[in-house]
CSV table of C-alpha atoms in Angstrom, one decimal:
chain,number,residue,atom,x,y,z
X,1,MET,CA,-72.9,36.8,-78.1
X,2,SER,CA,-74.0,36.1,-75.3
X,3,GLY,CA,-71.8,37.0,-71.9
X,4,SER,CA,-67.8,38.0,-71.2
X,5,GLU,CA,-67.9,34.9,-69.0
X,6,ILE,CA,-69.1,32.4,-71.7
X,7,GLN,CA,-66.1,33.8,-74.0
X,8,ARG,CA,-63.7,33.6,-71.4
X,9,LEU,CA,-64.4,30.2,-70.7
X,10,ILE,CA,-64.6,29.2,-74.4
X,11,GLN,CA,-60.8,30.9,-74.8
X,12,HIS,CA,-59.6,28.5,-71.9
X,13,LEU,CA,-61.1,25.6,-72.9
X,14,GLY,CA,-60.1,26.0,-76.8
X,15,LYS,CA,-56.1,27.2,-75.1
X,16,LEU,CA,-55.5,23.1,-74.1
X,17,PRO,CA,-53.6,20.9,-76.0
X,18,GLY,CA,-55.3,19.1,-78.7
X,19,LEU,CA,-58.4,21.8,-78.8
X,20,GLY,CA,-59.3,25.4,-80.7
X,21,PRO,CA,-62.1,27.8,-80.7
X,22,ARG,CA,-65.0,25.4,-82.5
X,23,SER,CA,-64.0,22.4,-80.0
X,24,GLY,CA,-63.9,25.3,-76.8
X,25,ARG,CA,-67.4,25.8,-77.9
X,26,ARG,CA,-68.4,22.9,-78.5
X,27,LEU,CA,-67.6,21.9,-74.7
X,28,ALA,CA,-68.4,25.2,-72.8
X,29,LEU,CA,-72.0,24.6,-74.2
X,30,HIS,CA,-71.6,21.1,-73.0
X,31,LEU,CA,-70.6,21.8,-69.7
X,32,LEU,CA,-72.9,24.5,-69.5
X,33,LYS,CA,-75.9,22.5,-70.7
X,34,LYS,CA,-75.1,19.6,-67.9
X,35,ARG,CA,-74.0,22.2,-65.0
X,36,GLU,CA,-75.2,18.9,-62.6
X,37,GLN,CA,-74.2,15.8,-63.8
X,38,VAL,CA,-70.5,17.2,-65.7
X,39,MET,CA,-69.4,20.9,-65.3
X,40,ARG,CA,-69.5,21.1,-61.6
X,41,PRO,CA,-67.6,17.3,-61.0
X,42,LEU,CA,-65.3,18.3,-63.0
X,43,ILE,CA,-64.7,21.8,-61.2
X,44,GLU,CA,-64.7,19.7,-58.2
X,45,ALA,CA,-62.1,16.8,-60.4
X,46,LEU,CA,-59.3,19.8,-60.9
X,47,GLN,CA,-59.8,21.4,-57.7
X,48,THR,CA,-58.9,18.0,-56.0
X,49,ALA,CA,-56.5,17.6,-58.2
X,50,GLU,CA,-54.3,20.7,-58.5
X,51,ALA,CA,-54.6,20.6,-54.3
X,52,ALA,CA,-53.5,16.8,-53.9
X,53,ILE,CA,-51.1,16.0,-56.8
X,54,LYS,CA,-46.5,17.3,-55.9
X,55,ILE,CA,-44.0,16.3,-57.7
X,56,CYS,CA,-42.0,13.6,-56.5
X,57,GLN,CA,-38.8,15.2,-55.8
X,58,THR,CA,-37.1,12.1,-56.2
X,59,CYS,CA,-38.0,10.7,-59.8
X,60,TYR,CA,-40.3,13.8,-60.9
X,61,GLY,CA,-43.6,11.7,-61.1
X,62,LEU,CA,-46.6,13.1,-60.2
X,63,ASP,CA,-48.3,11.7,-57.0
X,64,THR,CA,-49.9,12.8,-53.9
X,65,HIS,CA,-47.3,11.9,-51.9
X,66,ASP,CA,-43.3,12.8,-52.2
X,67,PRO,CA,-41.8,10.9,-52.5
X,68,CYS,CA,-44.3,9.0,-54.5
X,69,SER,CA,-45.7,5.2,-53.8
X,70,VAL,CA,-43.5,4.0,-57.4
X,71,CYS,CA,-40.6,5.9,-55.5
X,72,THR,CA,-40.9,4.1,-51.8
X,73,ASP,CA,-42.6,0.7,-53.3
X,74,PRO,CA,-40.1,-1.6,-51.5
X,75,ARG,CA,-41.6,-5.0,-54.2
X,76,ARG,CA,-39.8,-2.5,-56.7
X,77,ASP,CA,-36.1,-2.9,-57.7
X,78,GLY,CA,-33.9,0.2,-56.9
X,79,ALA,CA,-31.3,-1.2,-58.5
X,80,VAL,CA,-32.9,-0.7,-61.0
X,81,LEU,CA,-33.8,3.0,-62.5
X,82,CYS,CA,-36.1,3.5,-66.1
X,83,VAL,CA,-35.6,6.9,-66.8
X,84,VAL,CA,-38.3,8.5,-69.1
X,85,GLN,CA,-38.9,12.1,-70.4
X,86,ASP,CA,-42.3,12.2,-69.3
X,87,VAL,CA,-44.9,11.5,-66.7
X,88,ALA,CA,-47.0,10.2,-69.6
X,89,ASP,CA,-44.0,7.7,-70.5
X,90,LEU,CA,-43.6,6.3,-67.3
X,91,TRP,CA,-47.9,5.8,-67.6
X,92,ALA,CA,-47.5,4.2,-70.5
X,93,LEU,CA,-44.8,1.6,-68.9
X,94,GLU,CA,-46.8,1.4,-65.9
X,95,ARG,CA,-49.6,0.2,-67.8
X,96,ALA,CA,-47.8,-2.1,-70.4
X,97,ASN,CA,-47.2,-3.6,-66.5
X,98,VAL,CA,-43.1,-3.9,-68.1
X,99,PHE,CA,-40.9,-2.5,-65.3
X,100,ARG,CA,-40.4,-3.8,-62.0
X,101,GLY,CA,-37.2,-0.7,-60.8
X,102,ARG,CA,-37.7,2.4,-60.3
X,103,TYR,CA,-38.4,5.8,-62.6
X,104,HIS,CA,-36.8,8.9,-63.7
X,105,ILE,CA,-38.1,11.4,-65.4
X,106,LEU,CA,-36.1,13.6,-67.8
X,107,GLY,CA,-39.1,16.5,-68.0
X,108,GLY,CA,-38.1,16.7,-71.6
X,109,VAL,CA,-35.0,16.2,-74.5
X,110,LEU,CA,-32.4,18.0,-75.8
X,111,SER,CA,-33.8,20.3,-78.6
X,112,ALA,CA,-31.6,23.5,-79.3
X,113,ILE,CA,-34.9,24.2,-81.3
X,114,ASP,CA,-36.4,24.3,-78.2
X,115,GLY,CA,-34.4,25.5,-76.5
X,116,MET,CA,-34.1,22.3,-74.2
X,117,GLY,CA,-30.1,21.7,-73.1
X,118,PRO,CA,-29.1,19.5,-70.1
X,119,ASN,CA,-29.7,22.5,-67.7
X,120,GLN,CA,-33.4,22.8,-68.1
X,121,LEU,CA,-33.5,18.8,-67.9
X,122,THR,CA,-33.0,16.8,-64.8
X,123,ILE,CA,-29.5,15.3,-65.1
X,124,GLU,CA,-27.8,16.4,-62.5
X,125,ALA,CA,-30.8,15.3,-60.1
X,126,LEU,CA,-30.0,11.7,-62.6
X,127,VAL,CA,-26.3,10.7,-62.1
X,128,GLU,CA,-26.7,11.8,-58.1
X,129,ARG,CA,-28.5,9.8,-58.2
X,130,ILE,CA,-27.1,6.9,-59.8
X,131,LYS,CA,-23.7,7.8,-57.3
X,132,ASN,CA,-26.1,7.9,-53.9
X,133,LYS,CA,-27.7,4.9,-54.3
X,134,ASP,CA,-27.1,1.6,-55.3
X,135,VAL,CA,-27.9,1.6,-58.9
X,136,LYS,CA,-26.8,-0.7,-61.1
X,137,GLU,CA,-29.0,-0.7,-64.4
X,138,VAL,CA,-30.5,2.2,-66.4
X,139,VAL,CA,-32.8,1.6,-68.8
X,140,LEU,CA,-32.3,4.5,-71.1
X,141,ALA,CA,-36.4,4.9,-72.4
X,142,LEU,CA,-36.8,7.8,-74.4
X,143,ASN,CA,-38.8,8.4,-77.8
X,144,ALA,CA,-37.6,7.2,-81.1
X,145,THR,CA,-37.4,10.6,-82.7
X,146,ILE,CA,-33.6,12.3,-83.3
X,147,ASP,CA,-34.1,14.8,-80.3
X,148,GLY,CA,-34.6,11.5,-78.2
X,149,GLN,CA,-31.4,9.8,-79.3
X,150,THR,CA,-29.9,12.5,-79.3
X,151,THR,CA,-30.6,12.9,-76.0
X,152,ILE,CA,-30.2,9.6,-75.0
X,153,HIS,CA,-26.2,9.8,-76.5
X,154,TYR,CA,-26.1,12.5,-74.1
X,155,LEU,CA,-26.8,10.6,-71.5
X,156,ILE,CA,-24.5,7.5,-72.5
X,157,ASP,CA,-21.7,10.0,-72.2
X,158,ARG,CA,-22.6,11.3,-68.9
X,159,LEU,CA,-23.7,8.0,-66.8
X,160,GLN,CA,-20.8,5.5,-68.6
X,161,PRO,CA,-18.0,6.8,-65.9
X,162,LEU,CA,-20.1,5.8,-62.8
X,163,GLY,CA,-20.3,2.3,-63.9
X,164,VAL,CA,-23.5,1.5,-64.3
X,165,SER,CA,-24.8,-1.0,-67.0
X,166,LEU,CA,-26.9,1.4,-69.1
X,167,SER,CA,-29.2,-0.3,-72.2
X,168,THR,CA,-32.0,1.2,-74.6
X,169,LEU,CA,-35.4,-0.1,-75.6
X,170,ALA,CA,-34.7,-2.4,-78.6
X,171,HIS,CA,-36.3,-0.8,-82.2
X,172,GLY,CA,-37.8,-2.7,-84.7
X,173,VAL,CA,-41.1,-3.6,-86.2
X,174,PRO,CA,-44.2,-3.2,-83.8
X,175,ILE,CA,-46.5,-6.1,-82.8
X,176,GLY,CA,-49.2,-5.8,-85.5
X,177,GLY,CA,-47.4,-4.4,-87.9
X,178,GLU,CA,-47.8,-4.7,-91.4
X,179,LEU,CA,-44.2,-4.6,-93.5
X,180,ASP,CA,-45.4,-2.8,-96.3
X,181,TYR,CA,-46.9,0.1,-94.1
X,182,LEU,CA,-43.8,0.7,-92.7
X,183,ASP,CA,-41.6,3.4,-92.7
X,184,ASP,CA,-37.8,2.6,-94.7
X,185,GLY,CA,-36.3,3.5,-91.5
X,186,THR,CA,-38.1,1.0,-89.0
X,187,LEU,CA,-37.4,-1.7,-91.8
X,188,THR,CA,-34.3,-0.6,-92.4
X,189,THR,CA,-33.3,-1.4,-88.7
X,190,ALA,CA,-35.2,-4.5,-88.2
X,191,PHE,CA,-33.8,-6.5,-90.6
X,192,THR,CA,-30.1,-5.0,-89.6
X,193,ALA,CA,-31.1,-6.1,-86.0
X,194,ARG,CA,-32.2,-9.5,-87.2
X,195,ARG,CA,-32.1,-12.3,-84.9
X,196,THR,CA,-31.3,-16.0,-85.8
X,197,VAL,CA,-34.3,-18.3,-84.4
K,1,MET,CA,-50.4,4.6,-61.6
K,2,SER,CA,-49.8,7.6,-59.4
K,3,GLY,CA,-52.4,8.8,-57.6
K,4,SER,CA,-56.8,8.2,-57.6
K,5,GLU,CA,-57.2,12.3,-57.7
K,6,ILE,CA,-54.8,12.2,-61.4
K,7,GLN,CA,-57.5,9.4,-62.5
K,8,ARG,CA,-60.5,10.8,-61.4
K,9,LEU,CA,-59.4,13.9,-63.6
K,10,ILE,CA,-58.1,11.9,-66.5
K,11,GLN,CA,-61.7,10.5,-66.0
K,12,HIS,CA,-63.5,14.0,-65.9
K,13,LEU,CA,-61.7,15.2,-68.7
K,14,GLY,CA,-61.6,12.3,-71.6
K,15,LYS,CA,-65.6,11.3,-71.3
K,16,LEU,CA,-66.0,15.5,-72.8
K,17,PRO,CA,-67.6,15.6,-76.1
K,18,GLY,CA,-64.7,14.9,-79.0
K,19,LEU,CA,-62.3,14.4,-76.1
K,20,GLY,CA,-61.2,10.2,-74.4
K,21,PRO,CA,-59.1,8.5,-72.4
K,22,ARG,CA,-56.2,9.4,-74.7
K,23,SER,CA,-56.8,13.0,-74.7
K,24,GLY,CA,-57.4,13.1,-71.4
K,25,ARG,CA,-54.7,12.0,-70.0
K,26,ARG,CA,-53.0,14.0,-72.6
K,27,LEU,CA,-55.1,17.4,-70.7
K,28,ALA,CA,-54.5,16.2,-66.9
K,29,LEU,CA,-50.5,16.1,-67.8
K,30,HIS,CA,-50.5,19.5,-69.8
K,31,LEU,CA,-52.9,21.7,-66.8
K,32,LEU,CA,-51.5,19.5,-63.7
K,33,LYS,CA,-47.3,20.6,-64.9
K,34,LYS,CA,-48.8,24.3,-66.3
K,35,ARG,CA,-51.6,24.9,-62.3
K,36,GLU,CA,-50.9,28.8,-62.8
K,37,GLN,CA,-50.9,29.3,-66.0
K,38,VAL,CA,-53.3,27.1,-67.5
K,39,MET,CA,-55.0,25.3,-64.8
K,40,ARG,CA,-55.7,27.9,-61.9
K,41,PRO,CA,-57.4,30.4,-64.6
K,42,LEU,CA,-59.0,27.4,-66.6
K,43,ILE,CA,-61.7,26.3,-63.1
K,44,GLU,CA,-61.9,30.2,-61.9
K,45,ALA,CA,-63.0,30.5,-65.7
K,46,LEU,CA,-65.6,27.3,-65.3
K,47,GLN,CA,-66.9,28.3,-61.5
K,48,THR,CA,-67.5,31.7,-63.2
K,49,ALA,CA,-69.6,30.6,-65.5
K,50,GLU,CA,-71.4,28.0,-63.4
K,51,ALA,CA,-72.6,31.1,-61.4
K,52,ALA,CA,-73.5,33.6,-63.5
K,53,ILE,CA,-74.3,31.6,-66.7
K,54,LYS,CA,-78.7,31.6,-66.8
K,55,ILE,CA,-80.7,29.9,-68.8
K,56,CYS,CA,-83.1,32.9,-70.8
K,57,GLN,CA,-87.1,32.1,-70.6
K,58,THR,CA,-88.2,33.5,-73.4
K,59,CYS,CA,-85.5,31.9,-76.5
K,60,TYR,CA,-84.0,29.4,-74.1
K,61,GLY,CA,-80.4,30.8,-75.0
K,62,LEU,CA,-77.6,31.2,-72.6
K,63,ASP,CA,-76.3,34.8,-71.0
K,64,THR,CA,-75.4,36.2,-68.3
K,65,HIS,CA,-79.7,38.1,-67.8
K,66,ASP,CA,-83.1,36.1,-68.3
K,67,PRO,CA,-84.2,37.8,-70.5
K,68,CYS,CA,-80.9,37.2,-72.3
K,69,SER,CA,-79.6,40.5,-74.0
K,70,VAL,CA,-80.6,39.4,-77.6
K,71,CYS,CA,-84.1,39.3,-76.3
K,72,THR,CA,-84.6,42.5,-74.3
K,73,ASP,CA,-82.0,44.8,-77.5
K,74,PRO,CA,-84.8,47.2,-78.9
K,75,ARG,CA,-82.2,47.6,-82.3
K,76,ARG,CA,-83.7,43.8,-82.6
K,77,ASP,CA,-86.7,43.2,-84.7
K,78,GLY,CA,-88.8,41.2,-82.1
K,79,ALA,CA,-91.1,40.5,-85.3
K,80,VAL,CA,-88.9,38.4,-87.2
K,81,LEU,CA,-88.2,34.8,-84.8
K,82,CYS,CA,-85.3,32.8,-85.9
K,83,VAL,CA,-86.1,29.0,-85.0
K,84,VAL,CA,-82.3,27.1,-84.3
K,85,GLN,CA,-81.5,23.6,-83.2
K,86,ASP,CA,-78.6,24.8,-80.4
K,87,VAL,CA,-76.9,27.4,-78.9
K,88,ALA,CA,-74.3,26.7,-81.0
K,89,ASP,CA,-76.3,27.0,-84.3
K,90,LEU,CA,-77.4,30.5,-83.2
K,91,TRP,CA,-73.8,31.5,-82.5
K,92,ALA,CA,-72.7,30.7,-85.6
K,93,LEU,CA,-75.6,32.7,-87.1
K,94,GLU,CA,-74.4,35.6,-85.1
K,95,ARG,CA,-70.6,35.0,-85.8
K,96,ALA,CA,-72.2,35.8,-89.8
K,97,ASN,CA,-73.6,38.5,-88.5
K,98,VAL,CA,-76.8,38.1,-91.1
K,99,PHE,CA,-80.3,38.4,-88.9
K,100,ARG,CA,-80.8,41.3,-86.3
K,101,GLY,CA,-84.5,40.1,-85.6
K,102,ARG,CA,-85.0,37.8,-82.2
K,103,TYR,CA,-84.3,33.8,-81.8
K,104,HIS,CA,-86.2,30.5,-79.9
K,105,ILE,CA,-83.9,27.5,-79.8
K,106,LEU,CA,-86.0,24.7,-79.5
K,107,GLY,CA,-83.6,22.7,-77.1
K,108,GLY,CA,-82.4,19.8,-80.2
K,109,VAL,CA,-84.9,17.5,-83.3
K,110,LEU,CA,-87.4,15.6,-84.1
K,111,SER,CA,-85.7,12.1,-83.7
K,112,ALA,CA,-87.5,8.8,-82.6
K,113,ILE,CA,-83.8,7.1,-82.2
K,114,ASP,CA,-83.1,9.5,-79.6
K,115,GLY,CA,-86.4,9.5,-78.7
K,116,MET,CA,-86.7,13.3,-79.0
K,117,GLY,CA,-90.5,13.8,-79.3
K,118,PRO,CA,-92.8,17.2,-79.5
K,119,ASN,CA,-92.4,17.3,-75.4
K,120,GLN,CA,-89.4,17.2,-75.6
K,121,LEU,CA,-88.4,20.4,-77.1
K,122,THR,CA,-89.6,24.0,-76.7
K,123,ILE,CA,-92.0,24.3,-79.4
K,124,GLU,CA,-94.6,25.5,-76.9
K,125,ALA,CA,-93.5,28.2,-76.0
K,126,LEU,CA,-92.3,28.6,-79.6
K,127,VAL,CA,-96.8,29.1,-79.8
K,128,GLU,CA,-97.4,30.5,-77.5
K,129,ARG,CA,-94.4,33.1,-78.0
K,130,ILE,CA,-95.7,34.0,-81.6
K,131,LYS,CA,-99.3,34.2,-80.5
K,132,ASN,CA,-98.7,36.1,-77.7
K,133,LYS,CA,-96.1,38.7,-79.5
K,134,ASP,CA,-96.4,40.6,-82.6
K,135,VAL,CA,-94.2,37.7,-84.4
K,136,LYS,CA,-95.6,38.0,-88.1
K,137,GLU,CA,-92.2,36.5,-89.5
K,138,VAL,CA,-91.0,32.5,-88.7
K,139,VAL,CA,-87.3,31.6,-90.1
K,140,LEU,CA,-86.8,27.7,-89.5
K,141,ALA,CA,-83.1,27.8,-89.4
K,142,LEU,CA,-82.0,23.9,-88.5
K,143,ASN,CA,-79.7,21.7,-90.1
K,144,ALA,CA,-80.0,20.3,-93.5
K,145,THR,CA,-79.8,16.6,-92.0
K,146,ILE,CA,-83.2,13.7,-92.4
K,147,ASP,CA,-84.2,14.8,-87.9
K,148,GLY,CA,-83.5,18.6,-88.5
K,149,GLN,CA,-86.1,18.1,-92.5
K,150,THR,CA,-88.8,16.2,-90.4
K,151,THR,CA,-88.5,18.9,-87.1
K,152,ILE,CA,-88.8,21.7,-89.8
K,153,HIS,CA,-92.2,19.6,-91.4
K,154,TYR,CA,-93.7,19.8,-88.3
K,155,LEU,CA,-93.3,23.2,-87.1
K,156,ILE,CA,-94.4,24.3,-90.7
K,157,ASP,CA,-98.0,22.3,-89.6
K,158,ARG,CA,-97.5,24.5,-86.0
K,159,LEU,CA,-97.4,26.9,-86.9
K,160,GLN,CA,-99.0,27.9,-90.0
K,161,PRO,CA,-102.4,27.6,-88.5
K,162,LEU,CA,-101.1,30.9,-86.8
K,163,GLY,CA,-101.0,33.0,-89.7
K,164,VAL,CA,-97.4,34.2,-90.0
K,165,SER,CA,-94.9,33.4,-93.0
K,166,LEU,CA,-92.2,30.9,-92.4
K,167,SER,CA,-89.2,30.6,-94.3
K,168,THR,CA,-86.4,28.2,-94.6
K,169,LEU,CA,-82.8,28.1,-95.2
K,170,ALA,CA,-81.8,28.1,-99.0
K,171,HIS,CA,-79.8,24.8,-100.4
K,172,GLY,CA,-77.2,24.8,-102.4
K,173,VAL,CA,-73.7,24.7,-103.8
K,174,PRO,CA,-71.6,26.4,-100.2
K,175,ILE,CA,-69.3,29.5,-101.2
K,176,GLY,CA,-66.0,28.1,-102.3
K,177,GLY,CA,-67.2,24.9,-103.2
K,178,GLU,CA,-66.2,22.3,-105.9
K,179,LEU,CA,-68.9,20.7,-107.9
K,180,ASP,CA,-66.7,18.2,-108.2
K,181,TYR,CA,-65.8,17.7,-104.3
K,182,LEU,CA,-70.0,17.8,-103.9
K,183,ASP,CA,-72.7,15.0,-103.0
K,184,ASP,CA,-75.4,13.7,-105.2
K,185,GLY,CA,-78.3,15.5,-103.0
K,186,THR,CA,-76.7,18.9,-102.8
K,187,LEU,CA,-76.1,19.1,-106.8
K,188,THR,CA,-79.0,18.1,-107.2
K,189,THR,CA,-80.7,20.3,-104.9
K,190,ALA,CA,-78.8,23.3,-106.8
K,191,PHE,CA,-79.7,22.1,-109.8
K,192,THR,CA,-83.6,22.2,-109.6
K,193,ALA,CA,-83.7,25.8,-107.6
K,194,ARG,CA,-81.1,27.2,-110.5
K,195,ARG,CA,-81.9,31.2,-110.9
K,196,THR,CA,-82.0,33.1,-114.4
K,197,VAL,CA,-79.9,35.6,-114.3
């Protein structure tokens, strides 16, 4: 079956998240058929990104600079920190264009099953950051999952003694959501947290 | 949003078949987080494959050699040719280990909508190959789609004057298939082509 080089490429592609042996084969074929238009530019983009992208040692985000452009942007409010699980969450909030403070990326959430304890996350760095910089408010923007909520409780215990104002995201019916299709947990939360108009 | 290098990588990944902006972001993050274990080996596999893999000028398959290992394998029967649409179909037949002759890859099927005429396919090379080599049988193993079947009819018209024996794949109930879930076309074909036991 034609060449161990193809096999190796298929294996590497098929191990990426969300892909499998079948999509690996499909991608490898697509790349080998369009070498000039697709394969070469992809290799170059991978090489450039690998060489240029660093982890910001302040917020643990990804950028070409350390500290990153968010941490050094003077128009952003350094007094408000938004704690997120992952860089993808930072990107999601930036796309929504909803927050003009700075971020802190935990690198995960507490999870006994995945062996993630407080020392695997950037919690100590967060505590130091709040102590040393003039941080007044911390938004705990973690996922509404069990692990996310457990981590929020842990963070509240750790950060409350520091005297910062803490907040979490609101839960309720998502915009465009139909009640009939919502799970009981979301409906109960939305009903309990109803607001008088 | 952190670095045009990441954006470029996300764009290139998101344009691959079966992926989109969301999975592009996910892949880019995964790669940048696991540079040593995933990103570097993937870049190397891509580079090696790009440099090493050639198109076989006999069957139009992919291999590190031209002619490819299938075309040069002396244990394979050069008198039987299997015509397939794409390299992926060759791989599927090789996985099934069902055919010990040689292949010919058309590079597509006739399709007015996609602008694929006989000249975009390797049909002339197939005719030359049948004329010059001692080919006795040609299996037309194209997809059971409208375009695939149209191409089979065209190929029968072109190849019948050459005096080779032509065959197509059998249609019917797939192994493990439940009648209740089959489409009418397959059921009708299977019923019409029923075999006495």
